[in-house]
Structures are given as structure tokens and as C-alpha cells.
Coordinates of N, CA and C and ligand atoms in Angstrom, one line a residue:
X562 N -26.5 241.0 -36.8 CA -26.8 239.6 -36.6 C -28.0 239.2 -37.4
X563 N -27.9 239.0 -38.7 CA -29.2 238.6 -39.5 C -29.7 237.2 -39.1
X564 N -30.5 237.2 -38.1 CA -31.2 236.0 -37.7 C -32.7 236.3 -37.9
X565 N -33.4 235.4 -38.6 CA -34.8 235.6 -38.9 C -35.6 235.5 -37.7
X566 N -36.3 236.7 -37.3 CA -37.0 236.7 -36.0 C -38.2 235.8 -35.9
X567 N -38.7 235.4 -37.1 CA -39.9 234.5 -37.1 C -39.5 233.1 -37.2
X568 N -38.2 232.7 -37.0 CA -37.9 231.3 -37.2 C -38.6 230.4 -36.2
X569 N -38.7 229.2 -36.5 CA -39.4 228.2 -35.7 C -38.4 227.3 -35.0
X570 N -37.1 227.7 -35.0 CA -36.1 226.9 -34.4 C -34.8 227.2 -35.1
X571 N -33.7 226.9 -34.4 CA -32.4 227.1 -35.0 C -31.6 225.8 -34.7
X572 N -30.7 225.5 -35.7 CA -29.8 224.4 -35.5 C -28.5 224.9 -36.0
X573 N -27.8 225.7 -35.2 CA -26.6 226.5 -35.7 C -25.5 225.5 -36.0
X574 N -25.0 225.8 -37.2 CA -23.8 225.1 -37.7 C -22.6 225.9 -37.1
X575 N -21.6 225.2 -36.6 CA -20.5 226.0 -35.9 C -19.1 225.5 -36.5
X576 N -19.1 224.4 -37.2 CA -17.8 223.9 -37.7 C -17.4 224.8 -38.9
X577 N -16.2 225.3 -38.9 CA -15.8 226.1 -40.1 C -15.8 225.3 -41.4
X578 N -16.0 224.0 -41.3 CA -16.1 223.2 -42.5 C -17.5 223.4 -43.2
X579 N -18.4 224.0 -42.4 CA -19.8 224.2 -42.9 C -20.1 225.6 -43.3
X580 N -19.3 226.6 -42.9 CA -19.6 228.0 -43.1 C -18.3 228.8 -43.1
X581 N -18.4 230.0 -43.6 CA -17.3 231.0 -43.5 C -17.8 232.2 -42.8
X582 N -17.3 232.4 -41.6 CA -17.8 233.5 -40.7 C -17.6 234.9 -41.3
X583 N -18.7 235.7 -41.2 CA -18.6 237.1 -41.6 C -18.1 237.4 -43.0
X584 N -18.3 236.4 -43.9 CA -17.7 236.6 -45.2 C -18.7 236.7 -46.3
X585 N -20.0 236.9 -46.0 CA -21.0 236.9 -47.0 C -21.1 238.2 -47.8
X586 N -20.4 239.2 -47.3 CA -20.3 240.5 -48.0 C -21.7 241.1 -48.3
X587 N -21.7 241.7 -49.5 CA -23.0 242.3 -50.0 C -23.9 241.3 -50.6
X588 N -24.9 240.8 -49.8 CA -25.7 239.7 -50.3 C -26.7 240.3 -51.4
X589 N -26.7 239.6 -52.5 CA -27.6 240.1 -53.6 C -28.6 239.1 -54.1
X590 N -28.5 237.9 -53.7 CA -29.4 236.9 -54.3 C -29.9 235.8 -53.2
X591 N -31.0 235.3 -53.5 CA -31.5 234.1 -52.8 C -31.4 232.9 -53.7
X592 N -30.9 231.8 -53.2 CA -30.7 230.6 -54.0 C -31.6 229.5 -53.4
X593 N -32.5 229.1 -54.3 CA -33.6 228.1 -53.9 C -33.0 226.7 -54.1
X594 N -33.2 225.8 -53.1 CA -32.8 224.4 -53.2 C -34.0 223.6 -52.7
X595 N -33.9 222.2 -53.0 CA -34.7 221.3 -52.3 C -33.8 220.3 -51.6
X596 N -34.4 219.8 -50.5 CA -33.6 218.8 -49.7 C -33.4 217.5 -50.3
X597 N -34.3 217.1 -51.3 CA -34.4 215.8 -51.9 C -34.7 214.7 -50.9
X598 N -35.3 215.0 -49.8 CA -35.6 214.1 -48.8 C -37.1 213.6 -48.8
X599 N -37.8 213.9 -49.9 CA -39.1 213.3 -50.1 C -40.2 214.3 -49.6
X600 N -41.5 213.8 -49.7 CA -42.6 214.6 -49.4 C -43.4 214.2 -48.2
X601 N -42.7 213.4 -47.3 CA -43.4 213.0 -46.1 C -42.7 213.3 -44.8
X602 N -41.3 213.2 -44.9 CA -40.5 213.4 -43.6 C -40.8 214.8 -43.1
X603 N -41.1 214.9 -41.8 CA -41.5 216.2 -41.1 C -40.3 217.0 -40.6
X604 N -39.2 216.3 -40.3 CA -38.0 217.0 -39.7 C -36.8 216.9 -40.7
X605 N -37.0 217.6 -41.8 CA -36.0 217.6 -42.9 C -34.8 218.4 -42.5
X606 N -35.0 219.5 -41.7 CA -33.9 220.3 -41.2 C -33.0 219.4 -40.3
X607 N -33.6 218.6 -39.5 CA -32.8 217.8 -38.6 C -32.0 216.7 -39.4
X608 N -32.6 216.2 -40.4 CA -32.0 215.2 -41.2 C -30.8 215.9 -42.0
X609 N -31.0 217.1 -42.5 CA -30.0 217.8 -43.3 C -28.8 218.1 -42.3
X610 N -29.2 218.6 -41.1 CA -28.1 219.0 -40.2 C -27.3 217.8 -39.8
X611 N -27.9 216.6 -39.6 CA -27.1 215.4 -39.3 C -26.2 215.0 -40.4
X612 N -26.7 215.1 -41.6 CA -25.8 214.8 -42.8 C -24.7 215.7 -42.9
X613 N -25.0 217.0 -42.8 CA -23.9 218.1 -43.0 C -22.9 218.0 -41.9
X614 N -23.2 217.5 -40.7 CA -22.2 217.5 -39.6 C -21.7 216.1 -39.3
X615 N -22.0 215.1 -40.2 CA -21.6 213.8 -39.9 C -20.1 213.6 -40.1
X616 N -19.5 212.7 -39.3 CA -18.1 212.5 -39.4 C -17.7 211.9 -40.8
X617 N -18.6 211.1 -41.4 CA -18.3 210.5 -42.7 C -18.3 211.5 -43.8
X618 N -19.3 212.5 -43.6 CA -19.3 213.5 -44.6 C -18.1 214.4 -44.5
X619 N -17.6 214.7 -43.3 CA -16.4 215.4 -43.0 C -15.2 214.8 -43.7
X620 N -15.2 213.5 -43.6 CA -14.1 212.6 -44.1 C -14.2 212.8 -45.7
X621 N -15.4 212.7 -46.2 CA -15.6 212.7 -47.7 C -15.3 214.1 -48.3
X622 N -15.8 215.1 -47.7 CA -15.8 216.5 -48.3 C -14.7 217.3 -47.7
X623 N -14.2 217.1 -46.5 CA -13.3 218.0 -45.8 C -13.9 219.4 -45.7
X624 N -13.1 220.4 -45.7 CA -13.6 221.8 -45.6 C -14.5 222.0 -46.8
X625 N -15.7 222.6 -46.7 CA -16.5 222.8 -47.8 C -17.7 221.8 -47.8
X626 N -18.0 221.3 -46.6 CA -19.2 220.4 -46.5 C -20.4 221.2 -46.8
X627 N -21.4 220.6 -47.3 CA -22.6 221.3 -47.8 C -23.3 221.9 -46.5
X628 N -24.0 223.1 -46.8 CA -24.8 223.7 -45.7 C -25.7 224.6 -46.4
X629 N -26.6 225.2 -45.6 CA -27.5 226.3 -46.1 C -27.9 227.2 -45.0
X630 N -28.4 228.3 -45.3 CA -28.8 229.2 -44.2 C -30.1 228.8 -43.5
X631 N -31.1 228.3 -44.3 CA -32.4 228.0 -43.8 C -32.9 226.7 -44.4
X632 N -33.9 226.0 -43.7 CA -34.7 225.0 -44.3 C -36.2 225.4 -44.0
X633 N -37.0 225.3 -45.0 CA -38.4 225.5 -44.9 C -39.1 224.1 -45.0
X634 N -39.6 223.7 -43.8 CA -40.2 222.4 -43.7 C -41.5 222.3 -44.6
X635 N -42.0 221.0 -44.7 CA -43.2 220.8 -45.5 C -44.4 221.6 -44.9
X636 N -44.4 221.8 -43.6 CA -45.6 222.5 -43.0 C -45.3 224.0 -42.9
X637 N -44.2 224.4 -43.4 CA -43.9 225.9 -43.5 C -43.0 226.4 -42.3
X638 N -42.7 225.5 -41.4 CA -41.7 225.9 -40.3 C -40.4 226.3 -40.9
X639 N -39.8 227.3 -40.4 CA -38.5 227.8 -40.9 C -37.4 227.6 -39.8
X640 N -36.4 226.8 -40.2 CA -35.3 226.5 -39.3 C -34.0 227.2 -39.9
X641 N -33.3 227.9 -39.0 CA -32.1 228.6 -39.4 C -30.8 227.9 -39.0
X642 N -29.9 227.7 -39.9 CA -28.6 227.0 -39.6 C -27.4 228.0 -39.5
X643 N -27.5 229.0 -40.3 CA -26.3 229.9 -40.5 C -26.8 231.3 -40.5
X644 N -26.1 232.2 -39.8 CA -26.4 233.7 -39.9 C -26.2 234.1 -41.4
X645 N -27.0 235.0 -41.8 CA -26.9 235.4 -43.2 C -25.7 236.3 -43.5
X646 N -25.0 236.7 -42.5 CA -23.7 237.5 -42.7 C -22.6 236.5 -43.0
X647 N -22.8 235.2 -42.7 CA -21.8 234.2 -43.0 C -22.1 233.4 -44.3
X648 N -21.1 232.9 -44.9 CA -21.3 232.1 -46.1 C -21.7 230.7 -45.8
X649 N -22.8 230.2 -46.4 CA -23.2 228.8 -46.3 C -22.8 228.2 -47.6
X650 N -22.5 226.9 -47.6 CA -22.0 226.2 -48.8 C -23.1 225.5 -49.5
X651 N -24.0 226.3 -50.2 CA -25.1 225.6 -50.9 C -24.8 225.3 -52.3
X652 N -23.8 226.0 -52.9 CA -23.4 225.8 -54.3 C -21.9 225.9 -54.4
X653 N -21.4 225.4 -55.5 CA -19.9 225.5 -55.7 C -19.5 226.9 -56.2
X654 N -20.4 227.5 -57.0 CA -20.2 228.8 -57.6 C -21.3 229.7 -57.1
X655 N -20.9 231.0 -56.9 CA -21.8 232.0 -56.3 C -22.3 231.5 -54.9
X656 N -21.3 230.9 -54.2 CA -21.6 230.4 -52.9 C -21.8 231.6 -52.0
X657 N -20.9 232.6 -52.1 CA -21.1 233.8 -51.2 C -21.9 234.8 -51.9
X658 N -22.2 235.9 -51.2 CA -23.2 236.9 -51.6 C -24.5 236.4 -51.9
X659 N -24.8 235.2 -51.3 CA -26.1 234.5 -51.5 C -26.7 234.1 -50.1
X660 N -28.0 234.0 -50.1 CA -28.6 233.3 -49.0 C -29.3 232.0 -49.6
X661 N -28.9 230.9 -49.0 CA -29.3 229.6 -49.5 C -30.5 229.1 -48.7
X662 N -31.6 228.7 -49.4 CA -32.7 228.2 -48.7 C -33.0 226.8 -49.2
X663 N -33.0 225.8 -48.3 CA -33.5 224.4 -48.6 C -34.9 224.3 -48.3
X664 N -35.7 224.0 -49.4 CA -37.1 223.7 -49.1 C -37.2 222.2 -49.0
X665 N -37.9 221.7 -48.0 CA -38.2 220.3 -47.8 C -39.0 219.8 -49.1
X666 N -38.6 218.6 -49.6 CA -39.3 218.1 -50.7 C -38.3 217.5 -51.7
X667 N -38.8 217.2 -52.9 CA -38.0 216.6 -53.9 C -38.6 216.8 -55.3
X668 N -37.8 217.2 -56.2 CA -38.3 217.4 -57.6 C -38.8 216.1 -58.2
X669 N -39.7 216.2 -59.1 CA -40.3 217.5 -59.7 C -41.5 218.0 -58.9
X670 N -41.6 217.6 -57.7 CA -42.8 218.1 -56.9 C -42.7 219.6 -56.7
X671 N -43.9 220.2 -56.6 CA -44.0 221.6 -56.3 C -43.9 221.9 -54.7
X672 N -43.6 223.1 -54.4 CA -43.7 223.5 -53.0 C -45.1 223.4 -52.5
X673 N -45.4 223.1 -51.3 CA -46.7 223.0 -50.7 C -47.1 224.5 -50.3
X674 N -48.4 224.7 -50.2 CA -48.9 226.0 -49.9 C -48.2 226.7 -48.7
X675 N -48.1 225.9 -47.5 CA -47.4 226.6 -46.4 C -46.0 227.0 -46.7
X676 N -45.3 226.2 -47.6 CA -43.9 226.5 -47.9 C -43.9 227.8 -48.8
X677 N -44.9 228.0 -49.7 CA -44.9 229.2 -50.5 C -45.2 230.4 -49.6
X678 N -46.1 230.2 -48.6 CA -46.4 231.3 -47.7 C -45.3 231.7 -46.8
X679 N -44.8 230.7 -46.0 CA -43.7 231.0 -45.1 C -42.4 231.2 -45.7
X680 N -42.2 230.6 -46.9 CA -40.9 230.8 -47.6 C -40.9 232.2 -48.2
X681 N -42.0 232.7 -48.7 CA -42.0 234.0 -49.2 C -41.9 235.1 -48.1
X682 N -42.4 234.8 -46.9 CA -42.2 235.7 -45.8 C -40.7 235.8 -45.4
X683 N -40.1 234.6 -45.5 CA -38.6 234.5 -45.2 C -37.8 235.3 -46.2
X684 N -38.2 235.1 -47.5 CA -37.5 235.8 -48.5 C -37.7 237.4 -48.4
X685 N -38.9 237.8 -48.0 CA -39.1 239.2 -47.8 C -38.2 239.7 -46.7
X686 N -38.1 239.0 -45.6 CA -37.2 239.4 -44.5 C -35.7 239.5 -45.0
X687 N -35.3 238.5 -45.8 CA -33.9 238.5 -46.3 C -33.7 239.8 -47.1
X688 N -34.7 240.2 -47.9 CA -34.6 241.4 -48.7 C -34.5 242.7 -47.9
X689 N -35.2 242.6 -46.7 CA -35.2 243.8 -45.8 C -33.8 243.8 -45.1
X690 N -33.3 242.7 -44.7 CA -32.0 242.6 -44.0 C -30.9 242.9 -45.0
X691 N -31.1 242.6 -46.2 CA -30.0 242.7 -47.2 C -30.6 243.5 -48.4
X692 N -30.7 244.8 -48.4 CA -31.4 245.6 -49.4 C -30.9 245.5 -50.8
X693 N -29.8 244.9 -51.0 CA -29.3 244.7 -52.4 C -29.9 243.4 -53.1
X694 N -30.7 242.6 -52.3 CA -31.4 241.5 -52.9 C -32.6 242.0 -53.7
X695 N -32.7 241.6 -54.9 CA -33.9 242.0 -55.8 C -34.9 240.8 -55.7
X696 N -36.1 241.2 -55.6 CA -37.2 240.1 -55.5 C -37.8 239.8 -56.8
X697 N -36.9 239.4 -57.8 CA -37.4 238.9 -59.1 C -36.6 237.7 -59.5
X698 N -37.2 236.7 -60.1 CA -36.4 235.6 -60.5 C -35.4 236.1 -61.7
X699 N -34.2 235.6 -61.7 CA -33.2 236.0 -62.7 C -33.2 235.0 -63.8
X700 N -33.9 233.9 -63.6 CA -33.9 232.8 -64.7 C -35.3 232.3 -64.8
X701 N -35.6 231.6 -65.9 CA -36.9 231.0 -66.2 C -37.0 229.5 -66.1
X702 N -36.0 228.9 -66.7 CA -36.0 227.4 -66.8 C -34.5 227.0 -67.0
X703 N -34.4 225.6 -67.0 CA -33.0 225.1 -67.2 C -32.5 225.6 -68.6
X704 N -33.4 225.7 -69.6 CA -33.0 226.1 -70.9 C -32.8 227.6 -71.0
X705 N -33.3 228.4 -70.0 CA -33.2 229.8 -70.0 C -32.9 230.3 -68.5
X706 N -31.7 230.0 -68.1 CA -31.4 230.2 -66.7 C -31.1 231.6 -66.3
X707 N -31.0 232.5 -67.3 CA -30.7 233.9 -67.0 C -29.3 234.1 -66.5
X708 N -29.1 235.2 -65.8 CA -27.7 235.5 -65.3 C -27.8 235.5 -63.8
X709 N -27.4 234.3 -63.2 CA -27.5 234.2 -61.7 C -26.6 235.1 -60.9
X710 N -25.6 235.8 -61.6 CA -24.7 236.7 -60.9 C -25.5 237.9 -60.5
X711 N -26.6 238.2 -61.2 CA -27.4 239.5 -61.0 C -28.2 239.3 -59.7
X712 N -28.5 240.5 -59.1 CA -29.3 240.4 -57.9 C -30.7 239.8 -58.2
X713 N -31.2 239.0 -57.4 CA -32.5 238.4 -57.6 C -32.7 237.0 -56.9
X714 N -33.7 236.3 -57.4 CA -33.9 234.9 -56.9 C -33.5 233.9 -58.0
X715 N -32.7 233.0 -57.6 CA -32.3 232.0 -58.6 C -32.3 230.6 -57.9
X716 N -31.8 229.6 -58.5 CA -31.8 228.3 -57.9 C -30.5 227.5 -58.3
X717 N -30.3 226.4 -57.6 CA -29.1 225.7 -57.7 C -28.9 225.2 -59.2
X718 N -29.9 224.8 -59.8 CA -29.8 224.3 -61.2 C -29.4 225.4 -62.1
X719 N -29.9 226.6 -62.0 CA -29.5 227.7 -62.9 C -28.0 228.0 -62.7
X720 N -27.6 228.0 -61.5 CA -26.2 228.3 -61.2 C -25.3 227.3 -61.9
X721 N -25.7 226.0 -61.8 CA -24.9 224.9 -62.4 C -24.9 225.0 -63.9
X722 N -26.0 225.3 -64.5 CA -26.1 225.4 -65.9 C -25.2 226.5 -66.5
X723 N -25.3 227.7 -65.8 CA -24.5 228.8 -66.3 C -23.0 228.6 -66.1
X724 N -22.7 228.0 -65.0 CA -21.3 227.7 -64.7 C -20.7 226.8 -65.7
X725 N -21.5 225.7 -66.0 CA -21.1 224.7 -66.9 C -20.8 225.2 -68.3
X726 N -21.6 226.2 -68.7 CA -21.6 226.8 -70.1 C -20.3 227.6 -70.3
X727 N -19.6 228.0 -69.2 CA -18.4 228.8 -69.4 C -17.3 228.0 -70.0
X728 N -16.6 228.5 -71.1 CA -15.6 227.7 -71.8 C -14.6 227.0 -70.9
X729 N -14.2 227.7 -69.8 CA -13.2 227.1 -68.9 C -13.7 226.0 -68.1
X730 N -15.0 225.8 -68.1 CA -15.6 224.7 -67.2 C -16.2 223.6 -68.0
X731 N -16.0 223.6 -69.4 CA -16.6 222.6 -70.2 C -16.2 221.2 -69.9
X732 N -15.0 221.0 -69.4 CA -14.5 219.6 -69.1 C -14.3 219.4 -67.6
X733 N -14.7 220.4 -66.8 CA -14.5 220.3 -65.3 C -15.4 219.2 -64.8
X734 N -14.9 218.6 -63.7 CA -15.7 217.5 -63.1 C -16.7 218.2 -62.1
X735 N -18.0 217.8 -62.2 CA -19.0 218.2 -61.3 C -20.1 217.3 -61.3
X736 N -20.9 217.3 -60.2 CA -22.1 216.5 -60.1 C -23.4 217.3 -60.4
X737 N -24.0 217.0 -61.6 CA -25.2 217.8 -61.9 C -26.3 217.4 -60.9
X738 N -27.0 218.5 -60.4 CA -28.0 218.3 -59.3 C -29.3 218.7 -59.9
X739 N -30.3 217.8 -59.7 CA -31.7 218.2 -60.1 C -32.3 219.0 -58.9
X740 N -31.8 220.1 -58.7 CA -32.2 220.9 -57.5 C -32.6 222.3 -57.9
X741 N -33.7 222.8 -57.7 CA -34.8 222.2 -56.9 C -35.8 221.4 -57.7
X742 N -35.6 221.2 -59.0 CA -36.6 220.4 -59.8 C -37.5 221.3 -60.5
X743 N -38.2 220.8 -61.5 CA -39.0 221.7 -62.4 C -40.2 222.2 -61.7
X744 N -40.8 221.5 -60.8 CA -42.0 221.9 -60.1 C -41.7 223.2 -59.3
X745 N -40.6 223.3 -58.6 CA -40.3 224.5 -57.8 C -39.8 225.6 -58.7
X746 N -39.0 225.2 -59.8 CA -38.6 226.2 -60.7 C -39.8 227.0 -61.3
X747 N -40.9 226.3 -61.6 CA -42.1 226.9 -62.1 C -42.7 227.8 -61.1
X748 N -42.4 227.7 -59.8 CA -43.0 228.5 -58.8 C -42.2 229.7 -58.4
X749 N -41.0 229.9 -59.0 CA -40.2 231.0 -58.6 C -40.9 232.4 -58.8
X750 N -41.6 232.5 -59.9 CA -42.3 233.8 -60.0 C -43.4 234.0 -58.9
X751 N -44.0 233.0 -58.5 CA -45.0 233.1 -57.4 C -44.4 233.4 -56.1
X752 N -43.3 232.8 -55.8 CA -42.5 233.1 -54.6 C -42.1 234.5 -54.6
X753 N -41.6 235.0 -55.7 CA -41.1 236.4 -55.8 C -42.3 237.4 -55.6
X754 N -43.4 237.1 -56.3 CA -44.6 237.9 -56.2 C -45.1 238.0 -54.7
X755 N -45.1 236.9 -54.0 CA -45.6 236.9 -52.7 C -44.6 237.6 -51.8
X756 N -43.3 237.4 -52.0 CA -42.3 238.1 -51.2 C -42.3 239.6 -51.3
X757 N -42.6 240.1 -52.5 CA -42.8 241.5 -52.7 C -43.9 242.1 -51.9
X758 N -45.1 241.4 -51.9 CA -46.2 241.8 -51.2 C -45.9 241.9 -49.7
X759 N -45.2 240.8 -49.2 CA -44.8 240.8 -47.8 C -43.9 241.9 -47.4
X760 N -42.9 242.1 -48.3 CA -41.9 243.2 -48.0 C -42.6 244.5 -47.9
X761 N -43.6 244.8 -48.8 CA -44.3 246.0 -48.7 C -45.0 246.2 -47.4
X762 N -45.5 245.0 -46.9 CA -46.2 245.1 -45.5 C -45.1 245.4 -44.4
X763 N -44.0 244.7 -44.5 CA -42.9 244.9 -43.6 C -42.5 246.3 -43.5
X764 N -42.5 247.0 -44.7 CA -42.1 248.4 -44.8 C -43.2 249.4 -44.5
X765 N -44.4 248.9 -44.2 CA -45.5 249.8 -43.9 C -45.5 250.1 -42.4
X766 N -45.3 251.3 -41.9 CA -45.4 251.5 -40.5 C -46.8 251.3 -40.0
X767 N -46.8 250.7 -38.8 CA -48.1 250.4 -38.2 C -48.8 251.7 -37.7
X768 N -50.0 252.0 -38.1 CA -50.6 253.2 -37.7 C -51.0 253.2 -36.3
X769 N -50.9 254.3 -35.6 CA -51.3 254.4 -34.2 C -52.8 254.3 -34.1
X770 N -53.3 253.6 -33.1 CA -54.7 253.4 -33.0 C -55.4 254.7 -32.7
Ligands
ZN1104 ZN1 -29.2 222.5 -54.1

């Protein structure tokens, strides 16, 4: 049951339209998103949950409504929606074998300090629970998105850019997302660096007094 023990609350999604039970397989990557709900709203997890579970959204999207495993609020509180052994629908491609994190905020703003701190703690725990996750960004920028299929830390934008560049997808219909925006993309190395430090701490046995 990969449930983040340091969560500040849970808002479990239960409708199969929002998740695929026990299907996440060998998790290899963390996908970073932003909620696009601005830089002031304090309960962005609640707002996202309401959108994801609304009847009108169900009508519009059917099965495959958007979801994520976690939201990291502006003040660093971490809310969990989906067990990481289940698939959450954060992206259209590389949906599975991923853990999707929504950071409260909107591009091109950067993550706030508490989000960097508690977000990197969360990412470290994900790597401990799913040891095939690598704590390095696999891409640099929209122009250099790397290979998001590889184990590591990536973002919604990089997955879209690489998917779009495939010859078979050149004319496919999709909605380009500015997610998580350039400010957060620039912080991926810092998030990775902090997560590695935290993971080292998690893996250090506490010495007997
Ligand atoms: Zn996104």
C-alpha cells in the first residue's frame, strides 16, 4: 500500500474513471505538474478533487478523467489522491509506471520554498517505495526534453513534446499544456538534488543512543 506516511491529508479518488487499480507496474518516473489554479488559493487539492470528480467532467471526458497521485499545496502540505500502485491519469502518454505530482501554482511562476522542501521529501519517499525511480531530471527544457521514457524526474510538458515529435503523432489531435511552466522546469534539478539528500537520510539507520 504505497501511501505517503507524512501526508497532511487524503482525498481518495475511487471512481474507475479517475484511476486504474493495481496497474502502475514497475514505477520508474515522477511526473511534475502544476494545478494552474494560481498563487493564492490555499486548498488547491480540494479544488482539483472537485473538478476531477464533477459530473460535468465525467460527461465531457468519460473514463480517463484527469487525476494525480498527489498535490503539494503552496504551503507545502501534501495531499494524496491515489495509491502509487494504481495508475493516475496525469498525462495521455506515459500515464502508467509514473507517479504524478500536482504542485499548486501556475506557470511561469516557480515553486515556493515550502513546496521545494516538502515536494522533495515526497519525491524521496517515492524513490524509496519504488526503487526503480531515478532521482535525476531526464530533460532540461522544452527545447531539450530528453527521453521521458527513462527512469527519472520529468514533467508534463516534456512528455507532450516528445510524444508530439513522433512521426505517427504529427497530425494527432491534442491540447498542448503549459504544465508545469518554465519556472518549475528550471527547478527540476534543485528538486532532484534535495530529493537525493532526503533519500540518503531515509536510508540512514538511526543510531542507538
Ligand atoms: Zn500537467
